[in-house]
Short mmCIF file of C-alpha atoms and ligand atoms in Angstrom, two decimals:
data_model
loop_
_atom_site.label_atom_id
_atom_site.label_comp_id
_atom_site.label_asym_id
_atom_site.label_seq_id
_atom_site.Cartn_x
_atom_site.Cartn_y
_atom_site.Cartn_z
CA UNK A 108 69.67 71.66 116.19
CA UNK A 109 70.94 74.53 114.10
CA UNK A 110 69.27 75.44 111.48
CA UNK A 111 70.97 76.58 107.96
CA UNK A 112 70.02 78.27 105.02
CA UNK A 113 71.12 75.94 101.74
CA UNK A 114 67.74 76.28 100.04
CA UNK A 115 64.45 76.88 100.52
CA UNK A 116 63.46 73.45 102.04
CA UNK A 117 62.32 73.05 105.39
CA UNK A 118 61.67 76.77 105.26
CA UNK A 119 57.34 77.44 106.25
CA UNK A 120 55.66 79.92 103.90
CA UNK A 121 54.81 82.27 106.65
CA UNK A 122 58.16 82.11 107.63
CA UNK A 123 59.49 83.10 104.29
CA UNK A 124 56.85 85.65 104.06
CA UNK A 125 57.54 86.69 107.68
CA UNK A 126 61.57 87.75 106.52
CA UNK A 127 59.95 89.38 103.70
CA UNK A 128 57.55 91.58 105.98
CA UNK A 129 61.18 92.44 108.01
CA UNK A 130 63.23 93.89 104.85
CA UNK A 131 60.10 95.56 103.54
CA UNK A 132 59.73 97.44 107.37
CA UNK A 133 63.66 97.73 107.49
CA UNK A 134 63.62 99.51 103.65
CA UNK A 135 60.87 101.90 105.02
CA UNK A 136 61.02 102.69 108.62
CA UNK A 137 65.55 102.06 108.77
CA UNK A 138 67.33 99.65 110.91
CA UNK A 139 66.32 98.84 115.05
CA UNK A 140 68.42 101.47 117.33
CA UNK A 141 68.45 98.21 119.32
CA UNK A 142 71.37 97.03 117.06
CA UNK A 143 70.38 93.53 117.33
CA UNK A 144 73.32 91.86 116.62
CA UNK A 145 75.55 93.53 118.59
CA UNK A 146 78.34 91.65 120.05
CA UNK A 147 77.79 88.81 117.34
CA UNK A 148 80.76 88.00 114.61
CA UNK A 149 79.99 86.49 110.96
CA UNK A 150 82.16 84.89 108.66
CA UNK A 151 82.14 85.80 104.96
CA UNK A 152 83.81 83.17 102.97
CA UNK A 153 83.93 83.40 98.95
CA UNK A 154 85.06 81.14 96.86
CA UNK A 155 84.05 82.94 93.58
CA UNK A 156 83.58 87.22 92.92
CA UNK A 157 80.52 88.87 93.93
CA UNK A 158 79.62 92.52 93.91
CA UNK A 159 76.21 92.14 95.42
CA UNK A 160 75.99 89.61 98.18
CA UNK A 161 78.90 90.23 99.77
CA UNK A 162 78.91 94.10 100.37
CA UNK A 163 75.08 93.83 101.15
CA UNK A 164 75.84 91.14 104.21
CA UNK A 165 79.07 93.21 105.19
CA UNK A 166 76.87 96.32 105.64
CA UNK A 167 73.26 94.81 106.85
CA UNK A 168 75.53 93.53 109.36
CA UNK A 169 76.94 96.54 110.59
CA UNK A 170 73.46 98.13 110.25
CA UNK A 171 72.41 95.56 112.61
CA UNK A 172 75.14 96.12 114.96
CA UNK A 173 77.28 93.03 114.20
CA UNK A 174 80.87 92.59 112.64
CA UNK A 175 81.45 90.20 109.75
CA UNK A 176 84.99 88.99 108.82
CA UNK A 177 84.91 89.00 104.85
CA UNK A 178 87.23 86.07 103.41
CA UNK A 179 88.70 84.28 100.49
CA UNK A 180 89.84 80.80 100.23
CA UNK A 181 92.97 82.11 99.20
CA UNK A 182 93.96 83.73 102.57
CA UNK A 183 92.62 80.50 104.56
CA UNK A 184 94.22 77.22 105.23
CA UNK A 185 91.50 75.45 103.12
CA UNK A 186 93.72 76.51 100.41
CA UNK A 187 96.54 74.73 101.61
CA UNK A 188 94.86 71.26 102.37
CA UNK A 189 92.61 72.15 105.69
CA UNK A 190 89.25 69.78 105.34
CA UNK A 191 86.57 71.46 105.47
CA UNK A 192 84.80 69.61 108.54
CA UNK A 193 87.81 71.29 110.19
CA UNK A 194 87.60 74.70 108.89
CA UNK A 195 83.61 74.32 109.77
CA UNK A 196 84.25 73.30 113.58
CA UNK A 197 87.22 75.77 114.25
CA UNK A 198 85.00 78.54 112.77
CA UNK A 199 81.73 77.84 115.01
CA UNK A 200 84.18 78.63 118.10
CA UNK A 201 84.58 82.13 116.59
CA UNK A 202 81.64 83.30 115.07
CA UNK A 203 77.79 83.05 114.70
CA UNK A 204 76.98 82.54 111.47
CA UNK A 205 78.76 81.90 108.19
CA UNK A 206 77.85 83.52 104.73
CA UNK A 207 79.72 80.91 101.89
CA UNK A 208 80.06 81.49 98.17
CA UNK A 209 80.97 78.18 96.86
CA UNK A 210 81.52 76.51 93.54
CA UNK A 211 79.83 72.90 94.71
CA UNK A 212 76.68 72.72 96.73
CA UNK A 213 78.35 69.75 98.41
CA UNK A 214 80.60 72.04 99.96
CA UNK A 215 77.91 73.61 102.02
CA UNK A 216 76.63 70.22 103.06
CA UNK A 217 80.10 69.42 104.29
CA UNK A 218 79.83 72.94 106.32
CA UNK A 219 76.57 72.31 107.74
CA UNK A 220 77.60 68.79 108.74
CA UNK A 221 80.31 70.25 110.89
CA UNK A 222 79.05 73.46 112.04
CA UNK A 223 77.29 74.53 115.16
CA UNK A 224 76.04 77.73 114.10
CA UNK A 225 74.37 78.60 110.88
CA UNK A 226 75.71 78.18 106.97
CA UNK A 227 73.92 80.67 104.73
CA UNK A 228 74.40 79.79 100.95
CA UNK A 229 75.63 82.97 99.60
CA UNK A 230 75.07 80.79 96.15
CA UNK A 231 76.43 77.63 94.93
CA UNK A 232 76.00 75.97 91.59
CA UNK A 233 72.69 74.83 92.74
CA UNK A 234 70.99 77.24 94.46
CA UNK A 235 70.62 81.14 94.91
CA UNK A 236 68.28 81.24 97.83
CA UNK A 237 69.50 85.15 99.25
CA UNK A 238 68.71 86.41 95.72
CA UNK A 239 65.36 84.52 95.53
CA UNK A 240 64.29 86.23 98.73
CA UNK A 241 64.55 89.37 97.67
CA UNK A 242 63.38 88.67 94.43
CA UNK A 243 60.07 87.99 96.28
CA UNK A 244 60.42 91.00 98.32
CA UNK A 245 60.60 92.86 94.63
CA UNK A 246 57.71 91.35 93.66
CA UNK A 247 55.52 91.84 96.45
CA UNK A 248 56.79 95.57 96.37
CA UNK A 249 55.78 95.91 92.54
CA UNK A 250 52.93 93.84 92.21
CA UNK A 251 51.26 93.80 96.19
CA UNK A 252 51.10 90.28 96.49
CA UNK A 253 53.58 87.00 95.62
CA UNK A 254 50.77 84.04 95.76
CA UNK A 255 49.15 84.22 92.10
CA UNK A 256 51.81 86.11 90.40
CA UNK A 257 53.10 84.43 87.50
CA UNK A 258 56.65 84.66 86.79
CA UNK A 259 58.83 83.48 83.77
CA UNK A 260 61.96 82.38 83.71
CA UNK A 261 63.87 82.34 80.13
CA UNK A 262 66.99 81.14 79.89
CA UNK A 263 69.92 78.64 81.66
CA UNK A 264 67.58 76.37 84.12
CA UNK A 265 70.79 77.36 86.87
CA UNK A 266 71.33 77.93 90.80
CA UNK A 267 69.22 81.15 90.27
CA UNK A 268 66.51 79.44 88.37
CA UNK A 269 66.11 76.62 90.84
CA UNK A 270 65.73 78.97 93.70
CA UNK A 271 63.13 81.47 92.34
CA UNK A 272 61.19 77.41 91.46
CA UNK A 273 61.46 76.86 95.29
CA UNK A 274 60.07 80.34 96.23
CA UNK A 275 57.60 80.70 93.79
CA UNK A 276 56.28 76.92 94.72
CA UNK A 277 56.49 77.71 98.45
CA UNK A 278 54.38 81.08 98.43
CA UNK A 279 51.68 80.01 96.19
CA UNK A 280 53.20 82.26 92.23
CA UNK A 281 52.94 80.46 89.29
CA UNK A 282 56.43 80.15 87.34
CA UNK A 283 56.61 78.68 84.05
CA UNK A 284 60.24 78.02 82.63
CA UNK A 285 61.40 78.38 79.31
CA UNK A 286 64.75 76.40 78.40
CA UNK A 287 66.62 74.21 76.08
CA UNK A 288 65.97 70.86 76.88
CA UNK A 289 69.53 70.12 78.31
CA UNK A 290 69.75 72.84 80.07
CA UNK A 291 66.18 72.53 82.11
CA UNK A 292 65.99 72.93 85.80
CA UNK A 293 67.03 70.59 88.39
CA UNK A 294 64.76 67.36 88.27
CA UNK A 295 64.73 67.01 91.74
CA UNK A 296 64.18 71.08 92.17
CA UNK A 297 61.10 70.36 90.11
CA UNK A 298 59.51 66.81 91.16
CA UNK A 299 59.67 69.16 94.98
CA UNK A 300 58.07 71.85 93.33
CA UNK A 301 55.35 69.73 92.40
CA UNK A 302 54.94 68.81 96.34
CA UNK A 303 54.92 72.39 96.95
CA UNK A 304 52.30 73.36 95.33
CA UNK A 305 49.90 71.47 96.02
CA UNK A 306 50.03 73.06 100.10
CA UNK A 307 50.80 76.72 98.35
CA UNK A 308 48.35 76.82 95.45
CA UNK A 309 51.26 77.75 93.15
CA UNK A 310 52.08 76.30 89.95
CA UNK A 311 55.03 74.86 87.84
CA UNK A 312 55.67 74.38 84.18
CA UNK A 313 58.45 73.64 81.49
CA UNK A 314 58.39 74.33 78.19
CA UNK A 315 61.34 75.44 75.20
CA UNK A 316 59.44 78.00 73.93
CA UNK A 317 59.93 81.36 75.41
CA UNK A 318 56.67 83.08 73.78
CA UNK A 319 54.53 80.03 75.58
CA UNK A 320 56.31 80.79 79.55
CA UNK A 321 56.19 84.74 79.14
CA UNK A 322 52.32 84.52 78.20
CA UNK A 323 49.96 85.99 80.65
CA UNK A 324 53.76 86.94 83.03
CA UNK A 325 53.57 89.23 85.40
CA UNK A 326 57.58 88.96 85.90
CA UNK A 327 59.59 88.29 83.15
CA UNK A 328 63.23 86.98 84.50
CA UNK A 329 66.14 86.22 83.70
CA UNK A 330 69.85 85.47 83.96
CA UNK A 331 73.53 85.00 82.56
CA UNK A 332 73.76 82.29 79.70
CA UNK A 333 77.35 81.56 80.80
CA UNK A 334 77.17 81.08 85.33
CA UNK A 335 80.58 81.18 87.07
CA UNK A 336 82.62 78.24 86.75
CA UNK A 337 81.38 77.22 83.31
CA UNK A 338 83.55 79.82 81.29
CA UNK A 339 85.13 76.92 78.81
CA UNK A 340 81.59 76.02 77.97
CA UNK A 341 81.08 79.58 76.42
CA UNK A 342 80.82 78.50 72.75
CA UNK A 343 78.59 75.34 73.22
CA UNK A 344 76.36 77.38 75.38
CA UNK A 345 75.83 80.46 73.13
CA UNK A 346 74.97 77.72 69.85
CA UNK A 347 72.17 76.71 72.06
CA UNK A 348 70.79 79.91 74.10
CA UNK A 349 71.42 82.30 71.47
CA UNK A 350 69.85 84.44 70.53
CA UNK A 351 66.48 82.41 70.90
CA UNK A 352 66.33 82.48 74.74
CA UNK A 353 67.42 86.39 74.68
CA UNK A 354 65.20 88.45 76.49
CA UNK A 355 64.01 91.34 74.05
CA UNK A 356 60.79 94.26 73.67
CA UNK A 357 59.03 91.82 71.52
CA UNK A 358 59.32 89.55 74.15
CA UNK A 359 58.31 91.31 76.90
CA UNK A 360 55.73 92.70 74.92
CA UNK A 361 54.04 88.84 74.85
CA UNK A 362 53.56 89.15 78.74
CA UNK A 363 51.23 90.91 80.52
CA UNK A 364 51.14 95.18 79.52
CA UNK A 365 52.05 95.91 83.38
CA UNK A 366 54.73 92.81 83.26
CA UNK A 367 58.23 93.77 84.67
CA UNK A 368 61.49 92.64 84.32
CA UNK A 369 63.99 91.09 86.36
CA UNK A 370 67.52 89.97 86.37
CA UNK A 371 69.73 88.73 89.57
CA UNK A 372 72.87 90.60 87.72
CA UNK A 373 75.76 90.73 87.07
CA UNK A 374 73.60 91.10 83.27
CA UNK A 375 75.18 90.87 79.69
CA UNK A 376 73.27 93.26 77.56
CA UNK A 377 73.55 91.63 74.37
CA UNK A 378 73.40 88.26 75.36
CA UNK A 379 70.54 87.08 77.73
CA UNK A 380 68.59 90.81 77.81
CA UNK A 381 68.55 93.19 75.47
CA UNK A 382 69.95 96.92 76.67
CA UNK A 383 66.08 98.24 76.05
CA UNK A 384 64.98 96.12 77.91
CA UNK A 385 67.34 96.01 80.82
CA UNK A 386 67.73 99.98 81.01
CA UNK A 387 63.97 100.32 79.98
CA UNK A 388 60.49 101.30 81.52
CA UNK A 389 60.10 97.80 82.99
CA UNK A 390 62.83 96.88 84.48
CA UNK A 391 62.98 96.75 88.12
CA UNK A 392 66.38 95.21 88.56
CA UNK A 393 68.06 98.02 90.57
CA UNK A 394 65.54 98.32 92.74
CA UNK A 395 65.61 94.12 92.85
CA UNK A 396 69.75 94.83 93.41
CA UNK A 397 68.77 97.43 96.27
CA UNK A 398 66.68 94.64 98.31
CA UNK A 399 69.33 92.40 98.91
CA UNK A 400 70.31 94.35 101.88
CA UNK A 401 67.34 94.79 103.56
CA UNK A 402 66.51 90.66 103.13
CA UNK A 403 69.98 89.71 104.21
CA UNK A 404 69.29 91.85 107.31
CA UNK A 405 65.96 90.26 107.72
CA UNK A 406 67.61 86.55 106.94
CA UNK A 407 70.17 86.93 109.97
CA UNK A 408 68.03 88.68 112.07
CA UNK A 409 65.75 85.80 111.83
CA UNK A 410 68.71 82.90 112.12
CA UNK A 411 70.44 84.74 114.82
CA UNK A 412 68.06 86.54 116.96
CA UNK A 413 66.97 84.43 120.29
CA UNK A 414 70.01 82.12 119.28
CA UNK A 415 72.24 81.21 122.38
CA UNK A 416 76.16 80.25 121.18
CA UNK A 417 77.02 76.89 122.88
N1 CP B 528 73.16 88.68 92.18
C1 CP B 528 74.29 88.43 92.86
O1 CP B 528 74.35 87.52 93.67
O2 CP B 528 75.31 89.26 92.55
P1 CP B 528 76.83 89.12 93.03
O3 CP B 528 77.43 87.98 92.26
O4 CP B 528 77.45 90.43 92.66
O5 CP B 528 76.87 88.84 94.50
N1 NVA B 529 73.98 82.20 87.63
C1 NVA B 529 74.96 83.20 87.97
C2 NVA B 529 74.43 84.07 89.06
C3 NVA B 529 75.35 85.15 89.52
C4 NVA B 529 74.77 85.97 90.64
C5 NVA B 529 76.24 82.52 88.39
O1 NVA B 529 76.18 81.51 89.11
O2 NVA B 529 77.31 82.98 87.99
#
């Protein structure tokens, strides 16, 4: 059966943490001679703009040896009226794997449904997982260990807020959630969560209040107010995130002295993080940026390695 990347679930903790061991040797020691995925083609289909996941596939890729065929719906038939289970099964003769940015999770479902070789969720409105991995990677880096860290999440309770949930829960950190009420996590995200940890040691809370998540942090995180796609919803968003769910120094300095801070970017100083913060001391988000290549790498390798196309 192949075996896709939408989320975290049905994902092992030592697997998880096994990827995470890869980048980490990858970042220090460079990329196999071996070129590992040599000879193998991936498809790189986005729906929506993104600086980061897209040129750190395209070039863990080609640091692996492979070649990936970057696309937007615009310049495919989907945009003319081609279903998707189409699109999916046509593709899987061509390639090995296929990297999708897409507006609706559901689309990826559809994907998966008709693919024969793996859908990697480059993001979606639900879920982040690519950024969540090496998010974890950043935190083992910074802090030597993932299970036991706790990590705070202020802000929208979005795609990236769901995934770091299903990481954190997997490998054992605690993660405590500050949000407006309406704008909380996914339900189901959370009621899994709840599973999770009780095989990981981890834990998972919710609260409105900022000061009570970031208390005791080790990782203070955040992201965007306004996620792509919900643009019109600008003003009724800001009434309700601003400026109380802003991440500023007198918030960070409510979390642990050594606590860092993190941020998926693209970042609005201003709006979710202060610019002290985000181009301060504790900020580790371009080293958080820089990781995304070396877990990508270690997320194909891992998909794609020992993999025979039918
Ligand atoms: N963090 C992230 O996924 O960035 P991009 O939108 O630039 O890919
Ligand atoms: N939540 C943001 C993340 C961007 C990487 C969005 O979906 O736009």
């Amino acid at each position: 059966m192949t075996r896709h990347f939408l989320d975290f679930g049905g994902y092992t903790s030592e697997e998880i943490l096994h990827m995470i061991d890869m980048a980490i040797t990858f970042k220090k020691k460079g990329y196999p001679d071996t070129k590992p995925l040599s000879g193998k083609s991936i498809a790189l289909i986005f729906e929506k703009p993104s600086t980061r996941t897209k040129v750190s596939f395209h070039v863990a890729i080609a640091k692996l040896g492979g070649e990936s065929i970057p696309l937007s719906i615009g310049e495919m038939q989907l945009s003319r009226g081609e279903p998707l289970s189409d699109t999916a099964r046509v593709l899987s003769a061509y390639v090995d794997a296929v990297v999708a940015r897409v507006y609706r999770h559901e689309t990826l479902f559809e994907m998966a449904k008709h693919s024969s070789v793996p859908i990697i969720n480059a993001l979606s409105d639900k879920f982040h997982p690519c950024q969540a991995l090496a998010d974890m990677m950043t935190i083992k880096e910074v802090k030597g260990n993932i299970y036991g860290v706790k990590v705070a999440y202020v802000g929208d309770g979005n795609n990236v807020c769901n995934s770091l949930i299903q990481a954190c829960s997997l490998l054992g950190a605690r993660i405590s959630v500050a949000s407006p009420r309406e704008y909380r996590p996914s339900e189901e995200v959370i009621t899994q969560a709840k599973e999770w940890i009780k095989r990981s040691g981890g834990s998972v809370e919710l609260t409105e209040k900022p000061e009570e998540a970031v208390r005791d942090a080790d990782v203070v995180y955040t992201d965007v107010f306004i996620s792509m796609g919900q643009e019109e919803e600008r003003e009724r968003r800001m009434k309700v995130f601003y400026p109380e769910y802003k991440v500023t120094e007198k918030l960070m300095s409510m979390a642990r002295p050594d606590a860092i801070f993190m941020h998926c970017l693209p970042a609005h100083r201003g709006e979710e993080v202060d610019a002290s913060v985000i181009d301060g001391k504790k900020s580790l988000v371009w080293q958080q940026a820089a990781n995304r290549l070396h877990t990508e790498a270690a997320l194909l390798l891992h998909l794609l390695q020992n993999r025979r196309k039918i």
